[in-house]
């Protein structure tokens, strides 16, 4: 079956511009996560959705970053007034909802990422 | 989440077993040990996880010490395609929990 897909695969923008990054999770997965990965580092958590609502947005670095998931499937990460420091790979992951302790709940499936470069 | 410590890099000869260590001395009783890997230019990929007992699947084996303060991921017959960064993570397994990645171990499989 299809995995997590992300578009675009690469995005180059200028400082101060607005960008949107899209994530299509695995069909039926209710949990969706956004991470950011800088060169040479592990992925850093940004935000988590359970259905349509953001259950944990503690990782968003500031109010320039916002994410939505209006129908509980596709999610869009939005970055306003981009800065050069926002350049990174933005990863999306999804997982199925399970009862506490179910093994299937614990596996997050990652997409290939969107490489954002802010000039 | 408990912190983990991994060597920054390791080499392994192709066809040999790759043994990747991880220390998690402050792990709590309800935290699982997870391993992910990330091949260059791809998203992280789940490998295996365990709580107390050793685990094995088609990709790898996970050996957890009796005191649970350390673990070893074993790739029994490493291939060139196993060259990747390997992340050891501890997290609560009973419900949603964000994955907190450290820098991981960069494994190079050498022909």
CSV table of N, CA, C and O in Angstrom, one decimal, chain B residues 25 40 49-50 67 75 94 106:
chain,number,residue,atom,x,y,z
B,25,UNK,N,20.5,4.5,31.0
B,25,UNK,CA,20.6,4.1,32.4
B,25,UNK,C,19.4,4.7,33.2
B,25,UNK,O,19.2,4.2,34.3
B,40,UNK,N,20.3,7.7,4.0
B,40,UNK,CA,20.5,9.1,3.4
B,40,UNK,C,19.4,9.5,2.5
B,40,UNK,O,19.0,8.8,1.7
B,49,UNK,N,11.2,-2.8,18.5
B,49,UNK,CA,11.2,-2.2,19.9
B,49,UNK,C,10.9,-3.3,20.9
B,49,UNK,O,10.5,-4.4,20.5
B,50,UNK,N,11.2,-3.1,22.1
B,50,UNK,CA,11.0,-4.1,23.2
B,50,UNK,C,11.0,-3.4,24.6
B,50,UNK,O,11.3,-2.2,24.7
B,67,UNK,N,18.9,-5.4,33.7
B,67,UNK,CA,18.6,-4.2,34.4
B,67,UNK,C,18.0,-3.1,33.5
B,67,UNK,O,17.7,-2.1,34.0
B,75,UNK,N,22.3,-6.4,13.6
B,75,UNK,CA,21.9,-6.7,12.2
B,75,UNK,C,22.8,-8.0,11.9
B,75,UNK,O,24.0,-7.9,11.8
B,94,UNK,N,2.5,3.0,26.0
B,94,UNK,CA,1.1,2.7,26.2
B,94,UNK,C,0.2,3.6,25.4
B,94,UNK,O,-1.0,3.3,25.2
B,106,UNK,N,26.1,6.6,13.2
B,106,UNK,CA,26.2,6.5,11.8
B,106,UNK,C,27.0,5.2,11.5
B,106,UNK,O,28.2,5.1,11.8
